[in-house]
XYZ file of C-alpha atoms in Angstrom:
324
model
C 178.657 57.908 159.046
C 176.141 55.914 161.309
C 176.052 52.201 159.575
C 172.315 51.908 158.116
C 171.392 49.409 160.942
C 171.937 51.786 163.353
C 169.938 54.602 161.988
C 166.322 52.396 163.031
C 163.333 52.078 160.434
C 160.203 54.437 159.821
C 157.236 52.300 159.370
C 154.228 54.189 157.101
C 151.183 52.597 158.979
C 147.974 51.097 156.205
C 145.512 53.469 157.955
C 148.090 56.714 157.654
C 149.063 55.407 153.920
C 144.550 55.232 153.310
C 143.830 58.746 155.334
C 146.957 60.461 153.111
C 145.276 58.876 149.645
C 142.279 60.146 150.630
C 143.573 63.536 151.024
C 145.278 63.291 147.599
C 141.820 62.054 146.131
C 140.416 65.290 147.546
C 142.847 67.545 146.215
C 141.635 67.268 142.507
C 138.952 68.968 140.764
C 137.389 64.891 139.915
C 136.630 64.539 143.010
C 132.652 65.286 144.573
C 131.641 64.474 147.810
C 132.996 62.237 150.788
C 136.181 60.498 149.957
C 137.017 57.070 151.205
C 140.390 55.365 150.890
C 141.787 51.583 152.173
C 145.454 50.424 151.684
C 147.761 47.895 152.275
C 151.436 47.935 152.934
C 153.754 45.219 151.864
C 157.615 46.698 153.064
C 158.384 49.328 150.872
C 154.794 49.074 148.759
C 151.172 49.720 149.429
C 148.283 49.256 147.264
C 145.849 52.144 147.528
C 142.323 51.632 146.969
C 139.970 55.228 146.371
C 136.379 55.314 146.750
C 134.238 59.133 145.776
C 132.808 60.393 143.282
C 132.371 61.761 139.582
C 131.011 64.958 138.554
C 128.522 64.165 135.443
C 128.086 64.369 132.620
C 131.789 63.739 131.434
C 133.502 61.181 130.117
C 134.089 58.959 133.936
C 137.506 56.979 132.264
C 139.118 60.067 131.568
C 138.432 61.692 134.429
C 139.057 58.812 136.741
C 142.198 57.823 135.502
C 143.510 61.803 136.238
C 142.006 61.054 140.000
C 144.349 57.510 139.592
C 147.356 59.248 138.760
C 147.670 61.981 141.393
C 146.651 59.891 143.885
C 149.849 56.956 143.046
C 152.231 60.125 142.785
C 150.913 62.216 146.045
C 150.854 59.357 147.977
C 154.376 57.855 146.939
C 155.927 61.452 147.084
C 154.224 62.128 150.870
C 155.081 58.198 151.900
C 158.118 57.054 150.615
C 156.422 54.302 149.353
C 156.358 52.444 145.444
C 152.259 52.430 145.166
C 150.085 51.750 142.581
C 146.617 52.758 142.572
C 144.847 49.418 141.337
C 141.351 50.470 142.408
C 138.959 52.880 142.091
C 135.338 52.799 143.487
C 132.724 55.487 141.883
C 130.111 55.414 144.100
C 127.516 57.790 142.621
C 127.577 60.449 139.994
C 126.941 64.347 140.857
C 125.377 66.947 138.342
C 127.441 70.252 138.807
C 125.845 73.091 140.387
C 126.892 75.936 138.037
C 128.156 76.145 134.785
C 127.908 73.485 131.772
C 129.678 70.859 131.382
C 130.295 69.613 127.752
C 129.429 65.528 127.449
C 132.520 63.289 125.619
C 130.853 60.652 123.773
C 134.533 59.075 122.807
C 134.528 55.484 123.688
C 137.915 53.748 123.448
C 138.119 49.950 122.714
C 140.049 47.864 125.156
C 143.642 47.575 124.627
C 144.347 44.398 122.790
C 146.446 41.486 124.355
C 145.610 43.173 127.520
C 142.861 41.047 130.467
C 140.119 43.293 131.723
C 138.784 42.127 134.816
C 134.771 40.718 134.589
C 134.292 42.202 137.819
C 135.809 42.789 141.186
C 136.343 39.783 143.736
C 136.059 40.111 147.380
C 138.362 39.268 150.350
C 135.297 37.752 152.214
C 136.974 39.096 155.099
C 134.148 38.280 157.583
C 133.582 34.787 156.648
C 137.341 34.306 156.946
C 137.042 36.336 160.671
C 134.941 34.006 161.968
C 136.598 30.618 160.335
C 139.502 31.820 162.219
C 138.581 32.678 165.484
C 136.494 29.352 165.255
C 139.419 27.318 164.542
C 141.597 28.957 167.223
C 139.266 29.057 169.421
C 138.927 25.484 169.345
C 142.159 25.072 168.829
C 143.702 27.577 172.111
C 141.659 25.487 174.522
C 142.089 22.442 173.414
C 146.334 23.209 173.943
C 145.696 25.399 177.158
C 143.991 21.764 178.759
C 147.011 19.499 177.398
C 149.612 21.747 178.341
C 147.790 21.752 182.412
C 147.549 18.249 182.229
C 151.169 17.501 180.980
C 152.907 20.676 182.088
C 150.701 21.034 185.098
C 150.463 17.586 186.052
C 146.265 18.837 186.660
C 143.625 16.595 185.525
C 141.670 16.653 182.338
C 139.544 18.724 181.938
C 135.820 17.477 182.313
C 134.764 18.875 178.750
C 137.687 16.671 176.684
C 136.849 13.837 179.013
C 133.180 13.937 178.345
C 133.442 14.580 174.915
C 136.258 11.977 174.499
C 133.641 9.384 176.110
C 130.760 10.802 174.060
C 132.274 10.012 171.373
C 133.571 6.783 171.639
C 130.013 5.559 172.781
C 128.219 7.281 170.274
C 127.323 4.942 166.957
C 127.373 7.096 163.419
C 123.957 6.091 162.942
C 123.215 8.648 165.619
C 121.301 11.707 165.791
C 123.405 14.028 167.104
C 126.313 12.993 164.791
C 123.956 12.943 161.486
C 122.487 17.158 162.721
C 126.900 17.755 163.070
C 128.342 16.195 159.583
C 125.154 17.525 157.592
C 126.213 21.321 159.749
C 129.796 20.489 158.880
C 129.199 19.563 154.809
C 126.204 22.856 154.915
C 129.615 24.709 155.933
C 131.747 23.438 154.025
C 129.991 23.740 150.881
C 129.338 27.827 151.608
C 133.240 28.456 151.881
C 133.172 26.481 148.652
C 131.074 28.830 147.357
C 131.896 32.278 148.742
C 135.775 30.891 147.724
C 134.690 30.547 143.813
C 132.277 33.137 142.847
C 132.942 36.789 142.856
C 131.285 38.175 145.898
C 131.180 42.369 144.815
C 127.792 41.738 142.910
C 126.588 46.191 142.927
C 130.028 47.023 141.274
C 130.217 46.876 136.767
C 133.802 47.310 135.874
C 134.622 49.940 133.276
C 136.497 48.908 130.071
C 139.485 50.934 128.773
C 142.340 49.665 131.371
C 144.429 47.325 131.835
C 144.988 44.253 134.230
C 146.675 46.882 136.084
C 144.246 49.701 136.453
C 140.809 48.831 137.251
C 137.595 50.955 137.668
C 134.244 49.861 138.792
C 130.946 51.807 139.418
C 128.272 50.938 141.646
C 124.619 50.097 140.138
C 123.472 53.428 141.911
C 125.985 55.111 139.947
C 124.921 53.736 136.638
C 121.052 53.919 137.549
C 121.543 57.986 138.114
C 122.939 58.279 134.548
C 119.969 56.037 132.834
C 117.768 57.782 134.776
C 119.101 61.014 134.471
C 118.955 60.643 130.286
C 115.338 59.082 130.308
C 113.469 61.822 132.157
C 114.934 63.957 129.387
C 113.119 62.859 127.457
C 109.526 64.798 126.204
C 106.598 63.699 127.950
C 108.572 61.408 130.515
C 107.208 62.340 134.392
C 109.376 59.792 136.305
C 111.472 57.072 136.175
C 112.510 54.331 138.140
C 115.933 52.110 137.196
C 116.614 49.274 138.808
C 119.781 47.442 137.712
C 121.223 44.130 137.650
C 123.629 42.061 136.627
C 122.652 41.118 133.243
C 120.377 43.728 132.294
C 118.607 47.535 133.778
C 115.094 47.981 134.264
C 113.781 50.785 133.383
C 109.682 52.045 134.315
C 108.619 55.113 133.139
C 105.378 57.254 133.097
C 104.426 58.723 130.218
C 102.295 62.291 130.678
C 102.405 63.580 126.747
C 102.654 62.458 123.156
C 102.665 59.582 121.415
C 103.239 56.517 123.358
C 105.333 54.711 120.888
C 107.260 57.666 119.704
C 108.198 58.105 123.459
C 109.264 54.526 123.970
C 111.630 54.791 121.116
C 113.438 57.059 122.408
C 113.139 56.433 126.273
C 115.052 53.012 125.227
C 118.077 54.886 123.011
C 118.352 57.396 125.474
C 118.849 54.703 127.999
C 121.181 52.698 125.778
C 123.168 55.948 124.973
C 123.572 56.454 128.741
C 124.875 52.661 129.187
C 127.056 53.234 126.442
C 128.453 56.599 127.883
C 129.598 54.586 131.384
C 131.585 51.643 129.345
C 130.588 49.372 131.648
C 133.050 45.649 130.902
C 130.151 43.964 130.290
C 127.189 45.492 128.782
C 124.004 45.287 129.980
C 120.400 44.666 128.110
C 117.857 47.363 128.464
C 114.683 46.038 130.003
C 111.919 49.466 129.489
C 108.130 49.939 130.082
C 106.738 52.609 129.589
C 103.152 52.850 131.064
C 100.600 55.915 130.498
C 99.965 58.165 133.806
C 95.961 59.220 134.145
C 96.521 62.309 133.020
C 98.218 61.243 129.807
C 97.668 63.175 126.613
C 98.385 62.032 123.542
C 99.003 65.202 121.779
C 101.875 67.169 123.418
C 100.984 70.848 124.513
C 100.917 73.093 121.816
C 103.426 76.401 122.316
C 101.913 79.082 123.330
C 102.089 82.881 121.650
C 105.152 84.786 121.268
C 104.733 88.110 122.929
C 105.221 90.732 119.937
C 106.998 93.798 121.260
C 105.381 97.127 119.965
C 107.582 99.424 119.117
C 106.628 102.906 121.457
C 107.031 106.322 118.713
C 109.637 108.620 119.955
C 109.164 112.342 119.313
C 111.820 114.020 116.735
C 114.883 115.463 118.837
C 115.222 112.419 121.065
C 112.870 113.520 123.979
C 111.721 110.747 125.791
C 107.410 110.358 125.712
C 105.763 111.843 127.953
C 103.961 108.995 130.737
C 100.368 109.103 130.115
C 98.546 109.770 134.280
């Protein structure tokens, strides 16, 4: 038998794992629209993040959990890695084109003793890459010049000698030193702010999952849910929704009907929609209802229902003859 060390190793790249996870998500009936996937591979373990849409109206937590379990098991089966789906990002909610989906209004509270993340944290890839490139470029230039001087006996570069002479002759009160120090201080404070803040402000975490599983909804998806529910209010003609960190601003136009009753119904519909989203941090609804130029305080009366006129049938069951 050939020893394990002589048989070689098989490495699955993160890009391949992401493609497999993306394909596994499309195999589920819950995924709608375009699916995107990312992955990070560390040895025999992989962390997968999936970006997709879900059908609505439906119970989001249950459908998202089904996608998570299928993606984890299918990706692990095809790659041989230990996969745990930690993140599922819902970017939009889509109504079905046919058939009827029953909305399940079952809101399960978060399990006790488990910490639910309040918000997703960003890895800040752009600031990290820019800072690392700047530091690596400066260190690389200095190292290359010092190696050229000490190893090959070349003269120091003009930029290094000029910089040293300028620093030696420039006092701390000079304007250039003050500007450089201020720029470095602002950059350092900005990096500290980025490190201490979550960054992913447009994603709201869904409650009901432990620390090992996290599902988030984009603000656009939450806004679409609230907009559809408020549009079902009698008399409401158009709705504009803006979702923020702590509140949801709803602006609706009323075409007919009682304004006070419509305001109460629209506010209740918006609050019910937010409750059905099961967000970890409840959002406050700010409703602004205005009447349109064609607003009628009385709802339109229903038209008369036509009553079918029975046609007499002659004896013997013969069809009546049509008159010319």
